[in-house]
C-alpha cells in the first residue's frame, strides 16, 4: 500500500489520524472548504456546552463522544489556520505551544520548584502566567467578553479583588430597579467566588431542578 493509498484509519497514532482526517475533509469537502474561524464559533460554543451536559448528566460513552466532537473543533480551527497565506500554523504548532506553556506553568512538576498544596501550585501558576502576560495593562485583560455573564462576573470579581476593588453591596434584598438588580446579582456572584462556589454551575443546576419540577407538574 502506497502512502497515497493509506487513509487516516491506517495511521497507528489516533490523534494523528484525527488530524489527517480533518486535513482531508478541509481539502476535499466543499462545505468545509468555505468555513472560516468566525463561522465555526457557534459550533464551538454548542460543542462546549454538550461536553458540560455530558459531564453533569451523561454517561461515560456520552462524555467520550462529546470530547471527540470538541477536539474536532480544535482540529478544524487548526486546519483553517494552516491555510492562512500570511501567518499559517497547524495542529502541531498548537500542540507545541500548549506543551511549552504547561511545562512553564508547572515548575513543581518539570522543574526544581516545590508545591505540596493546591494553594502553592496556584502561586507557581500565577507567577508563570504573570511573566507571560507582561504586556497586559489591566488585571481584566484576557477575560473573554463572550463568556456567559455569571461566569464572567465571577472571573472579574476575583481579578477586581486582587486590584483592591470590592463591588458595592446592594441596599436592599428586593431590588427596585434594573441597576439595583445588577448590584444584587454581582454581590451574589462575589459571595460565590469568596466561598469557592461556581455561580454559573449553581444556576445551571437549579434550572435543571426547575425543569424537573415543571415536567413533573405537567405530568400531573
Short mmCIF file of C-alpha atoms in Angstrom, two decimals:
data_model
loop_
_atom_site.label_atom_id
_atom_site.label_comp_id
_atom_site.label_asym_id
_atom_site.label_seq_id
_atom_site.Cartn_x
_atom_site.Cartn_y
_atom_site.Cartn_z
CA UNK A 1 0.00 0.00 0.00
CA UNK A 2 1.48 3.35 -1.04
CA UNK A 3 1.36 6.48 1.14
CA UNK A 4 -1.20 7.92 -1.32
CA UNK A 5 -3.49 4.90 -0.77
CA UNK A 6 -3.33 4.99 3.01
CA UNK A 7 -6.29 6.54 4.76
CA UNK A 8 -6.45 8.04 8.27
CA UNK A 9 -7.77 4.71 9.58
CA UNK A 10 -4.40 3.15 8.67
CA UNK A 11 -2.42 5.51 10.93
CA UNK A 12 -1.44 3.96 14.27
CA UNK A 13 -1.46 7.24 16.25
CA UNK A 14 -5.15 8.08 16.94
CA UNK A 15 -4.50 11.81 17.38
CA UNK A 16 -2.50 11.98 14.16
CA UNK A 17 -5.24 10.01 12.40
CA UNK A 18 -7.83 12.54 13.60
CA UNK A 19 -5.68 15.42 12.37
CA UNK A 20 -5.20 13.76 8.99
CA UNK A 21 -8.94 13.11 8.75
CA UNK A 22 -9.59 16.80 9.35
CA UNK A 23 -6.97 17.80 6.80
CA UNK A 24 -8.61 15.58 4.17
CA UNK A 25 -12.06 16.94 4.99
CA UNK A 26 -10.82 20.52 4.74
CA UNK A 27 -9.20 19.85 1.39
CA UNK A 28 -11.94 17.75 -0.23
CA UNK A 29 -15.29 18.70 1.32
CA UNK A 30 -16.85 21.69 -0.48
CA UNK A 31 -18.73 22.78 2.67
CA UNK A 32 -15.67 22.59 4.90
CA UNK A 33 -13.53 24.45 2.38
CA UNK A 34 -15.69 27.56 2.78
CA UNK A 35 -15.77 27.62 6.58
CA UNK A 36 -13.87 30.36 8.42
CA UNK A 37 -12.82 30.71 12.05
CA UNK A 38 -15.77 33.04 12.61
CA UNK A 39 -18.19 30.56 11.01
CA UNK A 40 -17.10 27.90 13.48
CA UNK A 41 -17.77 29.94 16.63
CA UNK A 42 -21.42 28.83 17.07
CA UNK A 43 -20.38 25.20 16.69
CA UNK A 44 -17.56 25.63 19.22
CA UNK A 45 -19.98 27.09 21.75
CA UNK A 46 -22.52 24.33 21.12
CA UNK A 47 -19.97 21.54 21.41
CA UNK A 48 -18.53 23.03 24.60
CA UNK A 49 -21.97 23.04 26.20
CA UNK A 50 -22.59 19.48 25.07
CA UNK A 51 -19.40 18.44 26.90
CA UNK A 52 -20.73 20.19 30.01
CA UNK A 53 -24.03 18.32 29.68
CA UNK A 54 -22.16 15.03 29.35
CA UNK A 55 -20.05 15.79 32.44
CA UNK A 56 -23.06 16.69 34.55
CA UNK A 57 -25.76 14.34 33.27
CA UNK A 58 -24.35 11.96 30.67
CA UNK A 59 -22.77 8.54 30.55
CA UNK A 60 -19.11 7.75 30.05
CA UNK A 61 -19.89 6.99 26.41
CA UNK A 62 -21.58 10.40 26.05
CA UNK A 63 -18.54 12.13 27.52
CA UNK A 64 -16.12 10.28 25.25
CA UNK A 65 -18.17 11.21 22.19
CA UNK A 66 -18.63 14.85 23.14
CA UNK A 67 -14.94 15.30 23.94
CA UNK A 68 -14.25 13.95 20.45
CA UNK A 69 -16.63 16.49 18.94
CA UNK A 70 -14.90 19.28 20.85
CA UNK A 71 -11.50 18.01 19.71
CA UNK A 72 -12.80 18.13 16.14
CA UNK A 73 -13.46 21.85 16.57
CA UNK A 74 -9.82 22.40 17.62
CA UNK A 75 -8.61 20.35 14.67
CA UNK A 76 -10.92 22.30 12.34
CA UNK A 77 -9.61 25.67 13.52
CA UNK A 78 -6.04 24.43 13.13
CA UNK A 79 -6.74 23.17 9.60
CA UNK A 80 -8.14 26.58 8.66
CA UNK A 81 -5.15 28.30 10.23
CA UNK A 82 -2.75 26.10 8.28
CA UNK A 83 -4.06 27.60 5.04
CA UNK A 84 -3.62 31.22 6.10
CA UNK A 85 -1.44 32.90 3.46
CA UNK A 86 0.18 35.39 5.86
CA UNK A 87 0.60 33.65 9.20
CA UNK A 88 -0.05 29.91 8.92
CA UNK A 89 0.16 27.44 11.80
CA UNK A 90 -1.08 23.87 12.12
CA UNK A 91 -2.17 21.46 14.84
CA UNK A 92 1.47 20.58 15.62
CA UNK A 93 2.17 24.25 16.33
CA UNK A 94 -0.91 24.39 18.55
CA UNK A 95 0.18 21.28 20.45
CA UNK A 96 3.75 22.56 20.77
CA UNK A 97 2.55 25.91 22.12
CA UNK A 98 0.31 24.39 24.79
CA UNK A 99 3.01 21.90 25.83
CA UNK A 100 5.56 24.68 26.29
CA UNK A 101 3.04 26.74 28.25
CA UNK A 102 2.05 23.92 30.59
CA UNK A 103 5.67 22.99 31.26
CA UNK A 104 6.37 26.64 32.21
CA UNK A 105 3.32 26.79 34.45
CA UNK A 106 4.19 23.57 36.32
CA UNK A 107 7.74 24.18 37.55
CA UNK A 108 6.96 21.90 40.52
CA UNK A 109 6.44 19.06 38.02
CA UNK A 110 9.05 19.80 35.36
CA UNK A 111 11.49 21.97 37.34
CA UNK A 112 13.00 22.39 40.78
CA UNK A 113 10.14 24.23 42.48
CA UNK A 114 8.11 22.58 45.23
CA UNK A 115 4.35 22.64 45.67
CA UNK A 116 2.75 20.43 48.29
CA UNK A 117 -0.70 22.04 48.38
CA UNK A 118 -3.13 23.27 45.72
CA UNK A 119 -2.53 26.82 47.00
CA UNK A 120 1.21 26.50 46.37
CA UNK A 121 0.50 25.18 42.87
CA UNK A 122 -1.62 28.26 42.21
CA UNK A 123 1.23 30.54 43.30
CA UNK A 124 3.55 28.97 40.70
CA UNK A 125 0.81 29.08 38.06
CA UNK A 126 0.04 32.74 38.63
CA UNK A 127 3.72 33.70 38.69
CA UNK A 128 4.35 31.96 35.37
CA UNK A 129 1.20 33.46 33.86
CA UNK A 130 2.16 36.95 35.00
CA UNK A 131 5.59 36.57 33.39
CA UNK A 132 3.93 35.54 30.11
CA UNK A 133 1.47 38.44 30.10
CA UNK A 134 3.78 41.36 30.88
CA UNK A 135 2.26 43.42 28.08
CA UNK A 136 -1.16 43.47 29.73
CA UNK A 137 -2.14 46.80 31.21
CA UNK A 138 -5.07 45.67 33.37
CA UNK A 139 -5.88 42.69 35.57
CA UNK A 140 -9.03 42.37 33.48
CA UNK A 141 -7.13 41.86 30.23
CA UNK A 142 -7.63 38.36 28.91
CA UNK A 143 -11.14 37.79 30.29
CA UNK A 144 -13.27 36.94 27.24
CA UNK A 145 -16.22 39.25 26.72
CA UNK A 146 -18.14 36.37 25.17
CA UNK A 147 -18.18 34.38 28.42
CA UNK A 148 -21.63 33.78 29.98
CA UNK A 149 -22.42 36.77 32.19
CA UNK A 150 -22.39 34.90 35.51
CA UNK A 151 -19.10 33.16 34.77
CA UNK A 152 -17.56 36.41 33.54
CA UNK A 153 -18.78 38.25 36.64
CA UNK A 154 -17.16 35.66 38.89
CA UNK A 155 -13.89 35.90 36.98
CA UNK A 156 -13.95 39.69 37.05
CA UNK A 157 -14.81 39.87 40.75
CA UNK A 158 -11.76 37.78 41.58
CA UNK A 159 -9.49 40.00 39.47
CA UNK A 160 -11.15 43.11 40.95
CA UNK A 161 -10.49 41.89 44.49
CA UNK A 162 -6.83 41.47 43.58
CA UNK A 163 -6.80 45.11 42.47
CA UNK A 164 -8.47 46.25 45.70
CA UNK A 165 -11.85 46.92 44.12
CA UNK A 166 -14.82 45.45 46.03
CA UNK A 167 -18.28 45.53 44.42
CA UNK A 168 -20.79 47.66 46.32
CA UNK A 169 -23.31 45.72 48.36
CA UNK A 170 -26.95 46.17 47.36
CA UNK A 171 -29.03 48.44 49.56
CA UNK A 172 -31.99 46.06 49.70
CA UNK A 173 -32.80 42.39 49.33
CA UNK A 174 -35.56 43.27 46.87
CA UNK A 175 -34.16 45.49 44.08
CA UNK A 176 -36.41 48.26 42.88
CA UNK A 177 -34.63 48.86 39.57
CA UNK A 178 -32.61 47.01 36.97
CA UNK A 179 -29.46 48.76 38.22
CA UNK A 180 -30.08 47.53 41.77
CA UNK A 181 -30.76 44.06 40.38
CA UNK A 182 -27.34 44.16 38.74
CA UNK A 183 -25.76 45.14 42.06
CA UNK A 184 -27.55 42.29 43.83
CA UNK A 185 -26.52 39.73 41.21
CA UNK A 186 -22.89 40.86 41.32
CA UNK A 187 -22.91 40.69 45.11
CA UNK A 188 -24.17 37.10 44.98
CA UNK A 189 -21.53 36.17 42.42
CA UNK A 190 -18.84 37.78 44.55
CA UNK A 191 -20.06 35.72 47.52
CA UNK A 192 -19.83 32.59 45.38
CA UNK A 193 -16.25 33.44 44.44
CA UNK A 194 -15.27 34.06 48.06
CA UNK A 195 -16.79 30.72 49.10
CA UNK A 196 -15.21 28.82 46.23
CA UNK A 197 -18.55 28.10 44.58
CA UNK A 198 -19.27 28.17 40.84
CA UNK A 199 -22.11 30.63 40.26
CA UNK A 200 -22.70 29.54 36.67
CA UNK A 201 -22.95 25.89 37.67
CA UNK A 202 -25.15 26.70 40.66
CA UNK A 203 -27.72 28.44 38.47
CA UNK A 204 -27.47 25.79 35.76
CA UNK A 205 -28.13 23.00 38.27
CA UNK A 206 -31.00 24.95 39.82
CA UNK A 207 -32.52 25.35 36.36
CA UNK A 208 -32.22 21.60 35.87
CA UNK A 209 -34.20 21.08 39.08
CA UNK A 210 -36.75 23.65 37.93
CA UNK A 211 -37.12 21.80 34.65
CA UNK A 212 -37.77 18.57 36.56
CA UNK A 213 -40.36 20.34 38.71
CA UNK A 214 -42.15 21.80 35.68
CA UNK A 215 -42.21 18.49 33.82
CA UNK A 216 -43.50 16.71 36.94
CA UNK A 217 -46.27 19.30 37.29
CA UNK A 218 -47.18 18.92 33.62
CA UNK A 219 -47.35 15.14 34.02
CA UNK A 220 -49.88 15.66 36.82
#
